Coordinates of C-alpha atoms in Angstrom, one line a residue:
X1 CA -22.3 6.4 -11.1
X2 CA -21.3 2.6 -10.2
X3 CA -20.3 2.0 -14.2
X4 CA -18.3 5.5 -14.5
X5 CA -16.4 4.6 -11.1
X6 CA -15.9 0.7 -12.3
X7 CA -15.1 1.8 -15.2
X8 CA -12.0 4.8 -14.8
X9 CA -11.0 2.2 -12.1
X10 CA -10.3 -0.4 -14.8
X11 CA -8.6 2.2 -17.0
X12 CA -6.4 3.4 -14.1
X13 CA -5.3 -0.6 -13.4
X14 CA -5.1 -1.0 -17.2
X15 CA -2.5 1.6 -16.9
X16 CA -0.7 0.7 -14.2
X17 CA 0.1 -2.7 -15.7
X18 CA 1.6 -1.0 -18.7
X19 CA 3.6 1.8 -17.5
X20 CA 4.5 -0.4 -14.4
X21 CA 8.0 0.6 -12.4
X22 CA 11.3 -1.0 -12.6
X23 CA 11.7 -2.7 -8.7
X24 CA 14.4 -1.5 -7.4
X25 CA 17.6 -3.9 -7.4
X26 CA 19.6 -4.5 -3.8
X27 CA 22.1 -7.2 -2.9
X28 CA 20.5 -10.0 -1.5
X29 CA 21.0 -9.8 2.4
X30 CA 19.8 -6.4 2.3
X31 CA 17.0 -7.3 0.7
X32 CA 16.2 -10.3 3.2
X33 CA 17.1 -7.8 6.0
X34 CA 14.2 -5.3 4.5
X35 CA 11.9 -7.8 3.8
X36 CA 12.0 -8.7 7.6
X37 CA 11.3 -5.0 8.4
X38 CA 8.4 -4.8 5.8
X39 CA 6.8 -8.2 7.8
X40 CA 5.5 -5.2 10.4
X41 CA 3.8 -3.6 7.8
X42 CA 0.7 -3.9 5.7
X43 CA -1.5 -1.6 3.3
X44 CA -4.9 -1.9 3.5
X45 CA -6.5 -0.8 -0.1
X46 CA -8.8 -0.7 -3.1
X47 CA -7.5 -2.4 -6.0
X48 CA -8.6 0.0 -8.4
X49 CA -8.3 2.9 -5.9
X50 CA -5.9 5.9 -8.0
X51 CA -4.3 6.9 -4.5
X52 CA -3.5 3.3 -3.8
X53 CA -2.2 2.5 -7.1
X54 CA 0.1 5.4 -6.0
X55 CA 1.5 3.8 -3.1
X56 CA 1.4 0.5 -4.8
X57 CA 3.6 2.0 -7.3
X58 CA 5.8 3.8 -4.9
X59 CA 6.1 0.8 -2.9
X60 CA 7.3 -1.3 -6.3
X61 CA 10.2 1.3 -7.2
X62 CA 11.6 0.8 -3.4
X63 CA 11.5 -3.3 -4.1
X64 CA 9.2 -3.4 -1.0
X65 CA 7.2 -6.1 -0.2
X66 CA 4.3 -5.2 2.1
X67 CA 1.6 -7.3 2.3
X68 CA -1.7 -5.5 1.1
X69 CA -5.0 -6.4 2.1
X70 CA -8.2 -5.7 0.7
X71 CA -10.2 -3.5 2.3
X72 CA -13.6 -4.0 0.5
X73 CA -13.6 -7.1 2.4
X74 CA -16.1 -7.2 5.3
X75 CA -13.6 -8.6 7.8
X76 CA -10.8 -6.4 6.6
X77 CA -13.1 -3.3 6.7
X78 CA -14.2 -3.7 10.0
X79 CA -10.6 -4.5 11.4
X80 CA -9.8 -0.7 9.7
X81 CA -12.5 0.6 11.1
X82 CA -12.0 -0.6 15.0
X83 CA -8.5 -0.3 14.9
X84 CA -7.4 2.7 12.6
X85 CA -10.7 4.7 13.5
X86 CA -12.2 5.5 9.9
X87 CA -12.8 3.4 6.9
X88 CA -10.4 4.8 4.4
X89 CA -7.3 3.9 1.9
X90 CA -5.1 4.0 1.4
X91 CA -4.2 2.9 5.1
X92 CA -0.7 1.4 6.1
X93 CA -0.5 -0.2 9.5
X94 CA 3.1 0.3 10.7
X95 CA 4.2 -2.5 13.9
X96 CA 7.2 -1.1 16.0
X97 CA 8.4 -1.9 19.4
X98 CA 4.9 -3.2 20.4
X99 CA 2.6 -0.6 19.2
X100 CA 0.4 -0.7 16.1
X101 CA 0.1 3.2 14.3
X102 CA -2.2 3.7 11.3
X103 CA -1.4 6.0 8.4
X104 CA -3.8 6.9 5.8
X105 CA -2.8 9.7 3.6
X106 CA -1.1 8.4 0.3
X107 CA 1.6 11.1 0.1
X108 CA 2.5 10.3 3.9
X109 CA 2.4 6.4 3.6
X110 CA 5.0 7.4 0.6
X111 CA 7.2 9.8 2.5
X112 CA 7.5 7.4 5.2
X113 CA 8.7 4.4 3.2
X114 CA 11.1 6.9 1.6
X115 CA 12.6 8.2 4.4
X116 CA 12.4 4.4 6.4
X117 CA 14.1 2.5 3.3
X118 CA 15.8 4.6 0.9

C-alpha cells in the first residue's frame, strides 16, 4: 500500500509542476500590504497530499504567500495535534486580533482565502 500511495503522490506533484497556475499579478503596495496579512497565516500539509496540492494551487492563483509547513515532521505534527486538536491536512492556522483558529477542510481553507483576499 506504501508504493501505490508514494507512488500516485509522485504523479499528483508531477502534475502539479506541469499544469502549474499563473500567480496572480497586483500593484506592488498591495501586494506588500497582503503579504503582511498572509505573515498571520500558515498551512500545515503533506507535500504530495491531493487536497493540499489544492489549496497550494488555490493559494498560487491569489499570489499568496503563506508560509506552509510540513506536517510529517515530528515537531510540526505534534504542534497540530496540541493546538488544532487532530492530526490532519490540510490545516491553515489563521492569527487575528490575538487569537489563533485552525481550519482543516480544503474547500473551507479555499473559500476563506477567497472571500479574505479577492
Amino acid at each position: 500500500m506504501f508504493a501505490v500511495r508514494w507512488i500516485l503522490g509522485r504523479i499528483i506533484l508531477i502534475l502539479n509542476f506541469i499544469f502549474t497556475p499563473k500567480k496572480r499579478k497586483r500593484p506592488a503596495d498591495e501586494q506588500v500590504k497582503i503579504d503582511n496579512e498572509t505573515k498571520l497565516l500558515s498551512l500545515y500539509q503533506y507535500k504530495a497530499c491531493p487536497f493540499c496540492v489544492k489549496v497550494r494551487r488555490a493559494m498560487r492563483r491569489q499570489g499568496l504567500n503563506i508560509a506552509t509547513i510540513d506536517a510529517k515532521q515530528d515537531t510540526h505534527q505534534q504542534t497540530l495535534v496540541e493546538q488544532g486538536g487532530i492530526a490532519k491536512v490540510p490545516c491553515l492556522r489563521i492569527e487575528e486580533n490575538g487569537e489563533t483558529r485552525w481550519m482543516y477542510e480544503s474547500s473551507d481553507i479555499i473559500n476563506y482565502l477567497d472571500k479574505r483576499f479577492a
